[in-house]
Structure formats: structure tokens, C-alpha cells
PDB file of C-alpha atoms in Angstrom:
ATOM      1  CA  MET O   1      38.614   9.671  19.875  1.00  0.00           C
ATOM      2  CA  LYS O   2      39.885  13.359  19.730  1.00  0.00           C
ATOM      3  CA  ALA O   3      38.546  15.115  17.132  1.00  0.00           C
ATOM      4  CA  MET O   4      39.100  19.595  16.575  1.00  0.00           C
ATOM      5  CA  GLY O   5      36.200  21.599  15.139  1.00  0.00           C
ATOM      6  CA  ILE O   6      34.718  25.136  14.775  1.00  0.00           C
ATOM      7  CA  THR O   7      31.806  26.311  16.822  1.00  0.00           C
ATOM      8  CA  GLY O   8      30.907  28.877  14.135  1.00  0.00           C
ATOM      9  CA  PHE O   9      32.165  31.230  11.849  1.00  0.00           C
ATOM     10  CA  GLY O  10      34.884  34.003  13.000  1.00  0.00           C
ATOM     11  CA  ILE O  11      38.296  34.039  14.527  1.00  0.00           C
ATOM     12  CA  PRO O  12      40.563  30.657  14.396  1.00  0.00           C
ATOM     13  CA  GLU O  13      39.845  30.979  18.432  1.00  0.00           C
ATOM     14  CA  SER O  14      36.430  29.191  17.355  1.00  0.00           C
ATOM     15  CA  PHE O  15      38.107  26.117  18.214  1.00  0.00           C
ATOM     16  CA  GLU O  16      37.108  23.426  20.675  1.00  0.00           C
ATOM     17  CA  GLU O  17      37.790  19.940  21.495  1.00  0.00           C
ATOM     18  CA  TYR O  18      35.480  17.210  21.215  1.00  0.00           C
ATOM     19  CA  GLU O  19      34.827  13.837  21.917  1.00  0.00           C
ATOM     20  CA  LEU O  20      33.974  11.431  19.039  1.00  0.00           C
ATOM     21  CA  ALA O  21      33.297   7.313  18.363  1.00  0.00           C
ATOM     22  CA  VAL O  22      36.166   6.090  15.979  1.00  0.00           C
ATOM     23  CA  PRO O  23      34.822   6.109  12.346  1.00  0.00           C
ATOM     24  CA  ALA O  24      33.192   2.903  11.129  1.00  0.00           C
ATOM     25  CA  ILE O  25      35.044   2.034   8.299  1.00  0.00           C
ATOM     26  CA  LYS O  26      33.050   0.872   5.312  1.00  0.00           C
ATOM     27  CA  GLU O  27      34.451  -2.169   2.426  1.00  0.00           C
ATOM     28  CA  THR O  28      36.740  -0.342   0.487  1.00  0.00           C
ATOM     29  CA  GLN O  29      37.568   2.104   3.132  1.00  0.00           C
ATOM     30  CA  VAL O  30      40.583   2.609   5.234  1.00  0.00           C
ATOM     31  CA  LEU O  31      41.112   3.533   8.874  1.00  0.00           C
ATOM     32  CA  VAL O  32      43.981   6.122   9.541  1.00  0.00           C
ATOM     33  CA  GLU O  33      45.828   7.067  12.612  1.00  0.00           C
ATOM     34  CA  VAL O  34      46.225  10.998  11.828  1.00  0.00           C
ATOM     35  CA  TYR O  35      50.111  12.041  12.492  1.00  0.00           C
ATOM     36  CA  ALA O  36      49.960  15.422  10.915  1.00  0.00           C
ATOM     37  CA  SER O  37      47.760  17.483   8.964  1.00  0.00           C
ATOM     38  CA  SER O  38      47.740  20.780   7.106  1.00  0.00           C
ATOM     39  CA  ILE O  39      45.780  24.145   6.532  1.00  0.00           C
ATOM     40  CA  ASN O  40      44.557  25.137   3.048  1.00  0.00           C
ATOM     41  CA  PRO O  41      43.168  28.577   1.760  1.00  0.00           C
ATOM     42  CA  GLY O  42      40.166  27.135   1.058  1.00  0.00           C
ATOM     43  CA  ASP O  43      39.868  26.188   5.091  1.00  0.00           C
ATOM     44  CA  ASN O  44      41.111  29.379   5.778  1.00  0.00           C
ATOM     45  CA  HIS O  45      37.733  30.872   3.654  1.00  0.00           C
ATOM     46  CA  LEU O  46      35.198  28.011   5.251  1.00  0.00           C
ATOM     47  CA  ARG O  47      36.480  29.189   9.015  1.00  0.00           C
ATOM     48  CA  SER O  48      36.293  32.804   8.615  1.00  0.00           C
ATOM     49  CA  GLY O  49      32.616  32.656   6.820  1.00  0.00           C
ATOM     50  CA  GLU O  50      33.788  34.360   3.478  1.00  0.00           C
ATOM     51  CA  LEU O  51      33.499  31.335   1.360  1.00  0.00           C
ATOM     52  CA  LEU O  52      29.713  31.283   2.472  1.00  0.00           C
ATOM     53  CA  LEU O  53      29.373  34.775   1.177  1.00  0.00           C
ATOM     54  CA  SER O  54      31.035  34.289  -2.383  1.00  0.00           C
ATOM     55  CA  PRO O  55      29.168  33.605  -5.466  1.00  0.00           C
ATOM     56  CA  VAL O  56      29.205  29.939  -4.786  1.00  0.00           C
ATOM     57  CA  GLY O  57      28.385  29.815  -0.625  1.00  0.00           C
ATOM     58  CA  GLY O  58      25.253  27.869  -2.024  1.00  0.00           C
ATOM     59  CA  GLN O  59      27.194  24.943  -2.595  1.00  0.00           C
ATOM     60  CA  PHE O  60      28.484  24.300   0.851  1.00  0.00           C
ATOM     61  CA  SER O  61      26.186  22.974   3.600  1.00  0.00           C
ATOM     62  CA  ILE O  62      27.434  23.239   7.759  1.00  0.00           C
ATOM     63  CA  GLN O  63      26.670  22.123  10.667  1.00  0.00           C
ATOM     64  CA  PHE O  64      28.006  23.229  13.824  1.00  0.00           C
ATOM     65  CA  PRO O  65      30.401  21.734  15.410  1.00  0.00           C
ATOM     66  CA  PHE O  66      32.082  21.711  12.132  1.00  0.00           C
ATOM     67  CA  PHE O  67      35.411  20.054  11.044  1.00  0.00           C
ATOM     68  CA  LEU O  68      37.728  21.465   8.563  1.00  0.00           C
ATOM     69  CA  GLY O  69      40.950  19.710   7.175  1.00  0.00           C
ATOM     70  CA  GLY O  70      41.486  17.685   4.195  1.00  0.00           C
ATOM     71  CA  ASP O  71      45.123  16.591   4.158  1.00  0.00           C
ATOM     72  CA  VAL O  72      46.249  13.962   6.234  1.00  0.00           C
ATOM     73  CA  ALA O  73      49.489  11.715   6.741  1.00  0.00           C
ATOM     74  CA  GLY O  74      49.152   8.975   9.034  1.00  0.00           C
ATOM     75  CA  VAL O  75      49.681   5.032   9.548  1.00  0.00           C
ATOM     76  CA  VAL O  76      46.593   2.790   8.780  1.00  0.00           C
ATOM     77  CA  ARG O  77      44.896   0.915  11.614  1.00  0.00           C
ATOM     78  CA  GLY O  78      42.439  -0.700   9.405  1.00  0.00           C
ATOM     79  CA  VAL O  79      40.885  -1.880   6.226  1.00  0.00           C
ATOM     80  CA  GLY O  80      37.475  -2.921   4.556  1.00  0.00           C
ATOM     81  CA  THR O  81      37.318  -5.988   3.092  1.00  0.00           C
ATOM     82  CA  GLY O  82      37.468  -4.612  -0.776  1.00  0.00           C
ATOM     83  CA  VAL O  83      40.361  -2.729   0.208  1.00  0.00           C
ATOM     84  CA  GLN O  84      43.238  -3.885  -2.089  1.00  0.00           C
ATOM     85  CA  HIS O  85      46.084  -1.127  -1.698  1.00  0.00           C
ATOM     86  CA  PHE O  86      46.536  -1.077   1.722  1.00  0.00           C
ATOM     87  CA  LYS O  87      47.387  -3.075   4.885  1.00  0.00           C
ATOM     88  CA  ALA O  88      47.608  -2.033   8.880  1.00  0.00           C
ATOM     89  CA  GLY O  89      50.887  -0.519   9.447  1.00  0.00           C
ATOM     90  CA  ASP O  90      51.311   1.445   6.209  1.00  0.00           C
ATOM     91  CA  ARG O  91      52.856   4.792   5.894  1.00  0.00           C
ATOM     92  CA  VAL O  92      50.355   7.046   3.783  1.00  0.00           C
ATOM     93  CA  MET O  93      48.890  10.533   2.942  1.00  0.00           C
ATOM     94  CA  GLY O  94      45.836  11.678   1.090  1.00  0.00           C
ATOM     95  CA  MET O  95      42.964  14.189   0.925  1.00  0.00           C
ATOM     96  CA  VAL O  96      40.259  13.047   2.766  1.00  0.00           C
ATOM     97  CA  ARG O  97      36.515  14.118   3.036  1.00  0.00           C
ATOM     98  CA  GLY O  98      34.917  14.923   6.663  1.00  0.00           C
ATOM     99  CA  GLY O  99      38.175  16.650   8.415  1.00  0.00           C
ATOM    100  CA  SER O 100      41.105  15.622   8.897  1.00  0.00           C
ATOM    101  CA  TYR O 101      42.048  17.249  12.312  1.00  0.00           C
ATOM    102  CA  MET O 102      41.124  14.616  14.179  1.00  0.00           C
ATOM    103  CA  ASP O 103      42.833  11.269  15.613  1.00  0.00           C
ATOM    104  CA  GLN O 104      41.468   8.909  13.044  1.00  0.00           C
ATOM    105  CA  VAL O 105      39.825   9.174   9.643  1.00  0.00           C
ATOM    106  CA  ALA O 106      38.223   7.065   7.258  1.00  0.00           C
ATOM    107  CA  ALA O 107      39.092   7.099   4.039  1.00  0.00           C
ATOM    108  CA  ASP O 108      38.450   5.796   1.075  1.00  0.00           C
ATOM    109  CA  GLU O 109      41.007   3.621  -0.551  1.00  0.00           C
ATOM    110  CA  ASP O 110      41.503   5.541  -3.987  1.00  0.00           C
ATOM    111  CA  THR O 111      42.192   9.094  -1.706  1.00  0.00           C
ATOM    112  CA  LEU O 112      45.019   7.656  -0.707  1.00  0.00           C
ATOM    113  CA  THR O 113      49.044   6.758  -1.625  1.00  0.00           C
ATOM    114  CA  MET O 114      51.826   5.437   0.518  1.00  0.00           C
ATOM    115  CA  ILE O 115      54.187   8.085   2.124  1.00  0.00           C
ATOM    116  CA  PRO O 116      58.106   7.473   0.846  1.00  0.00           C
ATOM    117  CA  ASP O 117      60.220   6.317   3.379  1.00  0.00           C
ATOM    118  CA  ASN O 118      62.488   9.354   2.880  1.00  0.00           C
ATOM    119  CA  VAL O 119      59.722  12.028   3.311  1.00  0.00           C
ATOM    120  CA  SER O 120      58.525  12.260   6.970  1.00  0.00           C
ATOM    121  CA  PHE O 121      54.868  12.831   7.821  1.00  0.00           C
ATOM    122  CA  GLU O 122      54.485  16.716   8.143  1.00  0.00           C
ATOM    123  CA  GLU O 123      56.370  17.003   4.498  1.00  0.00           C
ATOM    124  CA  ALA O 124      53.089  14.081   3.366  1.00  0.00           C
ATOM    125  CA  ALA O 125      50.614  15.966   5.330  1.00  0.00           C
ATOM    126  CA  ALA O 126      51.622  18.728   3.216  1.00  0.00           C
ATOM    127  CA  ALA O 127      51.888  17.621  -0.070  1.00  0.00           C
ATOM    128  CA  PRO O 128      48.323  15.537  -1.219  1.00  0.00           C
ATOM    129  CA  THR O 129      45.924  18.601  -2.323  1.00  0.00           C
ATOM    130  CA  VAL O 130      48.794  21.698  -3.578  1.00  0.00           C
ATOM    131  CA  ALA O 131      50.547  18.691  -5.137  1.00  0.00           C
ATOM    132  CA  LEU O 132      47.291  17.849  -6.825  1.00  0.00           C
ATOM    133  CA  THR O 133      46.203  20.745  -7.550  1.00  0.00           C
ATOM    134  CA  ALA O 134      49.608  21.340  -9.364  1.00  0.00           C
ATOM    135  CA  TRP O 135      49.302  18.281 -10.906  1.00  0.00           C
ATOM    136  CA  GLN O 136      46.105  18.296 -12.098  1.00  0.00           C
ATOM    137  CA  ALA O 137      46.004  21.794 -13.599  1.00  0.00           C
ATOM    138  CA  LEU O 138      49.483  21.669 -15.712  1.00  0.00           C
ATOM    139  CA  PHE O 139      48.736  18.272 -16.974  1.00  0.00           C
ATOM    140  CA  GLU O 140      45.250  17.135 -16.756  1.00  0.00           C
ATOM    141  CA  HIS O 141      43.409  20.567 -17.704  1.00  0.00           C
ATOM    142  CA  GLY O 142      46.332  22.392 -19.346  1.00  0.00           C
ATOM    143  CA  LYS O 143      47.769  19.532 -20.900  1.00  0.00           C
ATOM    144  CA  LEU O 144      51.477  21.389 -20.972  1.00  0.00           C
ATOM    145  CA  GLN O 145      54.113  20.319 -23.302  1.00  0.00           C
ATOM    146  CA  PRO O 146      58.089  20.424 -22.969  1.00  0.00           C
ATOM    147  CA  GLY O 147      59.273  23.948 -24.175  1.00  0.00           C
ATOM    148  CA  GLN O 148      56.298  25.933 -23.723  1.00  0.00           C
ATOM    149  CA  ARG O 149      56.170  28.886 -21.452  1.00  0.00           C
ATOM    150  CA  ILE O 150      53.834  29.006 -18.273  1.00  0.00           C
ATOM    151  CA  LEU O 151      52.833  31.868 -16.040  1.00  0.00           C
ATOM    152  CA  ILE O 152      52.757  30.831 -12.043  1.00  0.00           C
ATOM    153  CA  HIS O 153      51.362  34.006 -10.256  1.00  0.00           C
ATOM    154  CA  GLY O 154      51.644  33.311  -6.770  1.00  0.00           C
ATOM    155  CA  GLY O 155      54.858  31.101  -7.383  1.00  0.00           C
ATOM    156  CA  ALA O 156      55.745  31.315  -3.482  1.00  0.00           C
ATOM    157  CA  GLY O 157      52.736  29.495  -2.459  1.00  0.00           C
ATOM    158  CA  GLY O 158      51.727  26.311  -1.695  1.00  0.00           C
ATOM    159  CA  VAL O 159      49.594  25.094  -5.486  1.00  0.00           C
ATOM    160  CA  GLY O 160      52.320  27.848  -6.879  1.00  0.00           C
ATOM    161  CA  HIS O 161      55.598  26.608  -5.379  1.00  0.00           C
ATOM    162  CA  ALA O 162      54.495  22.495  -6.249  1.00  0.00           C
ATOM    163  CA  ALA O 163      53.929  24.254 -10.155  1.00  0.00           C
ATOM    164  CA  ILE O 164      56.712  25.650 -10.562  1.00  0.00           C
ATOM    165  CA  GLN O 165      58.668  21.999  -9.748  1.00  0.00           C
ATOM    166  CA  LEU O 166      56.450  19.750 -11.816  1.00  0.00           C
ATOM    167  CA  ALA O 167      56.159  22.396 -14.933  1.00  0.00           C
ATOM    168  CA  ARG O 168      60.082  22.435 -14.705  1.00  0.00           C
ATOM    169  CA  HIS O 169      60.883  18.959 -14.765  1.00  0.00           C
ATOM    170  CA  TYR O 170      58.492  18.548 -17.587  1.00  0.00           C
ATOM    171  CA  GLY O 171      60.490  21.140 -19.693  1.00  0.00           C
ATOM    172  CA  ALA O 172      59.014  23.535 -19.520  1.00  0.00           C
ATOM    173  CA  TYR O 173      60.141  27.661 -19.460  1.00  0.00           C
ATOM    174  CA  VAL O 174      58.763  28.613 -15.996  1.00  0.00           C
ATOM    175  CA  ILE O 175      57.850  32.403 -15.192  1.00  0.00           C
ATOM    176  CA  ALA O 176      56.468  32.694 -11.900  1.00  0.00           C
ATOM    177  CA  THR O 177      55.499  35.819  -9.716  1.00  0.00           C
ATOM    178  CA  ALA O 178      55.782  36.207  -6.361  1.00  0.00           C
ATOM    179  CA  ARG O 179      56.978  39.083  -3.512  1.00  0.00           C
ATOM    180  CA  GLU O 180      60.971  40.637  -3.731  1.00  0.00           C
ATOM    181  CA  HIS O 181      61.387  38.487  -0.915  1.00  0.00           C
ATOM    182  CA  ASN O 182      60.579  35.741  -2.000  1.00  0.00           C
ATOM    183  CA  HIS O 183      62.308  35.758  -5.415  1.00  0.00           C
ATOM    184  CA  GLY O 184      65.689  33.368  -4.159  1.00  0.00           C
ATOM    185  CA  PHE O 185      62.934  31.223  -2.716  1.00  0.00           C
ATOM    186  CA  VAL O 186      61.254  30.630  -6.351  1.00  0.00           C
ATOM    187  CA  LEU O 187      64.453  30.897  -7.909  1.00  0.00           C
ATOM    188  CA  GLY O 188      65.622  28.139  -6.257  1.00  0.00           C
ATOM    189  CA  LEU O 189      63.139  26.103  -7.228  1.00  0.00           C
ATOM    190  CA  GLY O 190      63.092  25.927 -10.934  1.00  0.00           C
ATOM    191  CA  ALA O 191      62.300  29.314 -12.038  1.00  0.00           C
ATOM    192  CA  ASP O 192      63.767  30.830 -15.538  1.00  0.00           C
ATOM    193  CA  GLU O 193      62.034  34.147 -14.094  1.00  0.00           C
ATOM    194  CA  VAL O 194      60.466  35.914 -11.422  1.00  0.00           C
ATOM    195  CA  ILE O 195      59.207  38.778 -11.055  1.00  0.00           C
ATOM    196  CA  ASP O 196      57.394  41.560  -8.621  1.00  0.00           C
ATOM    197  CA  TYR O 197      53.834  41.858  -9.204  1.00  0.00           C
ATOM    198  CA  TYR O 198      52.610  44.408  -6.116  1.00  0.00           C
ATOM    199  CA  SER O 199      55.907  46.715  -6.957  1.00  0.00           C
ATOM    200  CA  GLN O 200      55.807  45.592 -11.182  1.00  0.00           C
ATOM    201  CA  PRO O 201      52.043  45.560 -12.440  1.00  0.00           C
ATOM    202  CA  ASP O 202      53.228  46.182 -15.583  1.00  0.00           C
ATOM    203  CA  PHE O 203      54.716  43.008 -15.674  1.00  0.00           C
ATOM    204  CA  VAL O 204      53.162  42.433 -19.241  1.00  0.00           C
ATOM    205  CA  THR O 205      55.919  44.253 -20.434  1.00  0.00           C
ATOM    206  CA  ARG O 206      58.613  42.580 -18.486  1.00  0.00           C
ATOM    207  CA  LEU O 207      58.080  39.162 -20.234  1.00  0.00           C
ATOM    208  CA  SER O 208      60.774  38.635 -23.529  1.00  0.00           C
ATOM    209  CA  ALA O 209      57.644  36.432 -24.940  1.00  0.00           C
ATOM    210  CA  PRO O 210      53.883  35.586 -25.076  1.00  0.00           C
ATOM    211  CA  VAL O 211      53.502  32.885 -23.024  1.00  0.00           C
ATOM    212  CA  ASP O 212      51.495  29.826 -23.501  1.00  0.00           C
ATOM    213  CA  MET O 213      49.538  29.311 -19.675  1.00  0.00           C
ATOM    214  CA  VAL O 214      48.833  31.063 -17.077  1.00  0.00           C
ATOM    215  CA  LEU O 215      48.083  29.351 -13.823  1.00  0.00           C
ATOM    216  CA  ASP O 216      46.799  31.857 -11.186  1.00  0.00           C
ATOM    217  CA  THR O 217      47.229  30.046  -7.691  1.00  0.00           C
ATOM    218  CA  ALA O 218      47.162  33.788  -5.888  1.00  0.00           C
ATOM    219  CA  MET O 219      43.717  35.445  -4.957  1.00  0.00           C
ATOM    220  CA  LEU O 220      45.341  38.879  -5.810  1.00  0.00           C
ATOM    221  CA  GLY O 221      42.296  40.452  -4.321  1.00  0.00           C
ATOM    222  CA  LYS O 222      38.654  40.916  -3.133  1.00  0.00           C
ATOM    223  CA  LYS O 223      37.280  41.107  -6.129  1.00  0.00           C
ATOM    224  CA  GLU O 224      38.277  37.641  -7.180  1.00  0.00           C
ATOM    225  CA  LEU O 225      36.180  36.263  -3.639  1.00  0.00           C
ATOM    226  CA  GLU O 226      33.580  38.953  -3.711  1.00  0.00           C
ATOM    227  CA  THR O 227      32.913  38.298  -8.129  1.00  0.00           C
ATOM    228  CA  GLY O 228      34.493  34.890  -8.803  1.00  0.00           C
ATOM    229  CA  LEU O 229      36.167  36.688 -10.975  1.00  0.00           C
ATOM    230  CA  PRO O 230      40.139  37.913 -11.965  1.00  0.00           C
ATOM    231  CA  GLY O 231      41.524  40.912 -10.449  1.00  0.00           C
ATOM    232  CA  GLU O 232      43.262  43.503 -12.467  1.00  0.00           C
ATOM    233  CA  PHE O 233      46.351  40.518 -12.368  1.00  0.00           C
ATOM    234  CA  GLY O 234      44.038  38.747 -13.948  1.00  0.00           C
ATOM    235  CA  ASP O 235      42.813  41.255 -16.813  1.00  0.00           C
ATOM    236  CA  TYR O 236      46.801  41.616 -17.654  1.00  0.00           C
ATOM    237  CA  SER O 237      47.534  37.872 -17.747  1.00  0.00           C
ATOM    238  CA  TYR O 238      44.751  37.973 -20.483  1.00  0.00           C
ATOM    239  CA  ASP O 239      47.375  39.964 -22.508  1.00  0.00           C
ATOM    240  CA  ILE O 240      50.057  38.125 -22.422  1.00  0.00           C
ATOM    241  CA  LEU O 241      48.859  34.430 -23.394  1.00  0.00           C
ATOM    242  CA  LYS O 242      49.698  33.890 -26.374  1.00  0.00           C
ATOM    243  CA  ASP O 243      46.587  32.866 -29.079  1.00  0.00           C
ATOM    244  CA  GLY O 244      44.600  30.015 -28.342  1.00  0.00           C
ATOM    245  CA  GLY O 245      46.704  30.021 -24.579  1.00  0.00           C
ATOM    246  CA  LYS O 246      44.855  28.634 -21.622  1.00  0.00           C
ATOM    247  CA  TYR O 247      43.835  31.006 -18.232  1.00  0.00           C
ATOM    248  CA  ILE O 248      43.671  28.429 -15.186  1.00  0.00           C
ATOM    249  CA  SER O 249      42.769  29.282 -11.857  1.00  0.00           C
ATOM    250  CA  ILE O 250      41.922  27.691  -8.506  1.00  0.00           C
ATOM    251  CA  THR O 251      40.564  30.977  -6.850  1.00  0.00           C
ATOM    252  CA  SER O 252      38.857  33.080  -9.655  1.00  0.00           C
ATOM    253  CA  PHE O 253      35.491  30.576  -9.376  1.00  0.00           C
ATOM    254  CA  GLY O 254      33.498  32.583 -11.995  1.00  0.00           C
ATOM    255  CA  ILE O 255      36.432  32.428 -14.347  1.00  0.00           C
ATOM    256  CA  GLY O 256      34.510  30.553 -17.013  1.00  0.00           C
ATOM    257  CA  THR O 257      31.902  33.970 -17.541  1.00  0.00           C
ATOM    258  CA  TYR O 258      34.705  35.810 -18.290  1.00  0.00           C
ATOM    259  CA  PRO O 259      34.541  37.620 -21.521  1.00  0.00           C
ATOM    260  CA  GLY O 260      36.988  36.318 -24.023  1.00  0.00           C
ATOM    261  CA  VAL O 261      39.717  37.738 -25.276  1.00  0.00           C
ATOM    262  CA  ARG O 262      40.893  36.033 -28.683  1.00  0.00           C
ATOM    263  CA  ASN O 263      41.007  32.034 -28.595  1.00  0.00           C
ATOM    264  CA  ILE O 264      41.688  31.636 -24.655  1.00  0.00           C
ATOM    265  CA  ASP O 265      40.482  28.850 -22.948  1.00  0.00           C
ATOM    266  CA  SER O 266      39.512  29.640 -19.064  1.00  0.00           C
ATOM    267  CA  LEU O 267      39.274  27.404 -16.552  1.00  0.00           C
ATOM    268  CA  PHE O 268      38.584  27.346 -12.881  1.00  0.00           C
ATOM    269  CA  PHE O 269      38.795  23.934 -11.165  1.00  0.00           C
ATOM    270  CA  ARG O 270      39.100  22.066  -7.838  1.00  0.00           C
ATOM    271  CA  ALA O 271      41.583  19.452  -7.772  1.00  0.00           C
ATOM    272  CA  ARG O 272      39.895  15.567  -6.840  1.00  0.00           C
ATOM    273  CA  PRO O 273      41.425  12.913  -5.272  1.00  0.00           C
ATOM    274  CA  ASN O 274      42.662  10.708  -7.153  1.00  0.00           C
ATOM    275  CA  ARG O 275      44.972   7.668  -6.498  1.00  0.00           C
ATOM    276  CA  ASP O 276      47.171   7.396  -9.650  1.00  0.00           C
ATOM    277  CA  ASP O 277      47.910  10.960  -9.371  1.00  0.00           C
ATOM    278  CA  LEU O 278      48.482  10.986  -5.352  1.00  0.00           C
ATOM    279  CA  ASN O 279      50.708   7.639  -6.965  1.00  0.00           C
ATOM    280  CA  VAL O 280      52.829   9.550  -9.304  1.00  0.00           C
ATOM    281  CA  ILE O 281      52.799  12.631  -6.624  1.00  0.00           C
ATOM    282  CA  SER O 282      54.700   9.736  -4.167  1.00  0.00           C
ATOM    283  CA  THR O 283      57.432   9.410  -6.891  1.00  0.00           C
ATOM    284  CA  HIS O 284      58.204  12.591  -7.452  1.00  0.00           C
ATOM    285  CA  MET O 285      59.167  12.834  -4.043  1.00  0.00           C
ATOM    286  CA  GLN O 286      60.588  10.067  -3.420  1.00  0.00           C
ATOM    287  CA  GLU O 287      62.797  10.574  -6.373  1.00  0.00           C
ATOM    288  CA  GLY O 288      63.649  14.447  -5.109  1.00  0.00           C
ATOM    289  CA  LYS O 289      62.113  16.256  -8.058  1.00  0.00           C
ATOM    290  CA  LEU O 290      59.182  17.680  -5.734  1.00  0.00           C
ATOM    291  CA  ASN O 291      59.932  18.912  -2.518  1.00  0.00           C
ATOM    292  CA  ILE O 292      56.645  19.954  -0.435  1.00  0.00           C
ATOM    293  CA  HIS O 293      58.082  23.168   1.708  1.00  0.00           C
ATOM    294  CA  VAL O 294      56.937  23.435   5.247  1.00  0.00           C
ATOM    295  CA  ASP O 295      57.137  27.184   6.027  1.00  0.00           C
ATOM    296  CA  HIS O 296      55.470  26.365  10.232  1.00  0.00           C
ATOM    297  CA  ARG O 297      54.420  23.757  12.060  1.00  0.00           C
ATOM    298  CA  TYR O 298      52.295  23.807  15.160  1.00  0.00           C
ATOM    299  CA  PRO O 299      51.022  20.744  17.837  1.00  0.00           C
ATOM    300  CA  PHE O 300      48.283  19.012  16.801  1.00  0.00           C
ATOM    301  CA  THR O 301      46.189  20.454  19.410  1.00  0.00           C
ATOM    302  CA  THR O 302      43.475  23.181  19.206  1.00  0.00           C
ATOM    303  CA  GLN O 303      45.905  25.846  20.719  1.00  0.00           C
ATOM    304  CA  GLY O 304      48.105  24.879  17.932  1.00  0.00           C
ATOM    305  CA  LEU O 305      45.400  24.974  15.051  1.00  0.00           C
ATOM    306  CA  PHE O 306      44.757  28.780  16.530  1.00  0.00           C
ATOM    307  CA  GLU O 307      47.944  29.702  16.024  1.00  0.00           C
ATOM    308  CA  ALA O 308      48.497  27.872  12.982  1.00  0.00           C
ATOM    309  CA  TYR O 309      45.352  29.723  11.484  1.00  0.00           C
ATOM    310  CA  ARG O 310      46.858  33.125  12.955  1.00  0.00           C
ATOM    311  CA  THR O 311      49.992  32.448  10.795  1.00  0.00           C
ATOM    312  CA  SER O 312      48.077  31.186   7.606  1.00  0.00           C
ATOM    313  CA  GLU O 313      45.727  34.746   7.746  1.00  0.00           C
ATOM    314  CA  LYS O 314      49.045  36.634   7.131  1.00  0.00           C
ATOM    315  CA  GLN O 315      50.778  36.948   3.811  1.00  0.00           C
ATOM    316  CA  PRO O 316      52.968  36.483   2.458  1.00  0.00           C
ATOM    317  CA  ARG O 317      53.835  32.819   2.843  1.00  0.00           C
ATOM    318  CA  ARG O 318      56.056  30.224   1.484  1.00  0.00           C
ATOM    319  CA  GLY O 319      54.930  26.694   1.375  1.00  0.00           C
ATOM    320  CA  LYS O 320      52.571  25.386   3.847  1.00  0.00           C
ATOM    321  CA  ILE O 321      51.490  25.255   7.666  1.00  0.00           C
ATOM    322  CA  VAL O 322      50.973  22.100   8.841  1.00  0.00           C
ATOM    323  CA  ILE O 323      50.020  21.413  12.234  1.00  0.00           C
ATOM    324  CA  SER O 324      51.709  17.641  13.730  1.00  0.00           C
ATOM    325  CA  LYS O 325      51.479  15.108  16.688  1.00  0.00           C
ATOM    326  CA  GLU O 326      55.529  14.767  16.107  1.00  0.00           C
ATOM    327  CA  ILE O 327      56.278  18.333  17.857  1.00  0.00           C
TER     328      ILE O 327
END
């Protein structure tokens, strides 16, 4: 089967095509024919080598060729003897380990869910990582309640635009930050207020009241990648949290060491594949309560990956970038 991996760190053109054996599936695994996948910021930081130079770089062991990609959407072609929830022919989406830019992947059953009939493979491929991250940040770690006020940094991005929709659906008052040309997009997702953090860096003074939670989905400066601590916008965000509030970041991996301010709970986390959570995401997509915006689509080829990763390096973006066999 065809698989696309990188030969070294650096430019997107380092992707090459390889011929691999179709993976053997274990008892509780599913063989998925991949129809589409997507790009997440972590893929880009791994591809460039930046993540390995960061304080958490020691957590990663990479040998080349290295196969990137974690989001997958496709069709089940085989199931292990212990698989209970899927059968051949099912349309599925989820998060996989070991790369997704390949013709077929072996995925653990508990990392997948069904794709709703009204959702395309491309939309499904864009959803798993960003939707799971938003869901787990808001409700598993943040314990967001109806009526609470939340500030979401990076409201137009992948995780941010999913978080706005979920928080609004569950009754929160949503304030989002985004560049000015994305304000209409963010308000259309359900945000109650939107602030341009580049032209209005003093946004603390512009909020009508403090917030119960800050969800930081946007790496807004080199400081975060180099030190793992929030940049200047993170500093401002602490100032607007209520006593007992929560600061949750998916970018500032050193946030646990950040100096405490009042009684504020600070947390960095990465989404983990979970079938129950994925089922909730799938249901919300089926019911039209969560729509993952696909900003760019590229062919499922090495040239398509070159172009997709080049686009992903440009800021700002809306939603997700997808590579698809349906193009």
C-alpha cells in the first residue's frame, strides 16, 4: 500500500511516497481504508523539528521515514475477532497512532466512531482531534456549566471554532479572540463577543466582566514554544479570570509551573482518543450542532501534502486543512 512520510525535519517537500505492507490487525483493532485525513499544529511542529527542540522534545522518539497524521476518515475493511462495534463497510472517523497519510491504517476500536450519514469524509477527517480537544477541555477538565463566561483564544482556528460551538450549545457566554477579518466567522459560530487581540492587546479592559474559564488554543508567540509558558496574552488572561477560575491551554506545556495568581487552576493537556467522547462528537455533527469548517482541501498525494503543509504554515486560518482522495 502507499504511505507518505518525511525523510527528515525541515521543509514540507521532505515528504516522500513509500510502499508498505498492509498492516495486520490485532484482536481489538479495525483495518480502515483511508479516504481523508487532516493537518493539526502538532504535525507541523513535528515535521519542522521545532517540537523536539522544545522542553518536551524528549518525549518523542523519531526514526525516519516518519509517518505523520492522526486524524482519519474512511471505510472499515476488516475487524479483529474481539471488535464489537464495527463491521466491514462501516464509515468511520477517529484518531490513530502511527500516521494516517497512507492507504490503510490499523486503528484500535476505542479510537473510532461512526461517521453520520450527513457528514462527508472530508468533514469527518477534520473533526476528531480538534473536536475531542475542545470537548475534553471544556467539559472533562474545565467542568463548564451553563451561564458561565468563557474566553476562547484563537476562535477561528481548529480547536477554537469547535469550542465556540460546543460552549454556546451548552449555555455558556462565549467571548472569543480572533483577527479582525475573522470576526464575522467567529460571531457566526455563536460567540457573544469577539476581540482582535492584535489591534486590541489591552483586551482585559474591554471585557464587561471577568470570566470563569480561559481556553487558550492559539500559540501566540515564540515564548510558548521555547519555554512552554504562556506569552503576553496569557499574562493578560490571568488578570481577567475570576477567583477560582480555570486557565486551560493546549499550547503552553509548562503552564503547571506558571506562578499562581489568586486561586486559579492552570492546566495543559492533549486530547486522548476516547470512543464515548467521539460518539458525542458524532451525534452533535449529525444533529447540526457542531460543524467543522474545512478551509482548504488538497489531493491525497505527496504534492498535495507539500501544498497542504505550506498552507498550514501561513497565519491566520479558519478551521482545518484536509487531504482527500475525493479530489
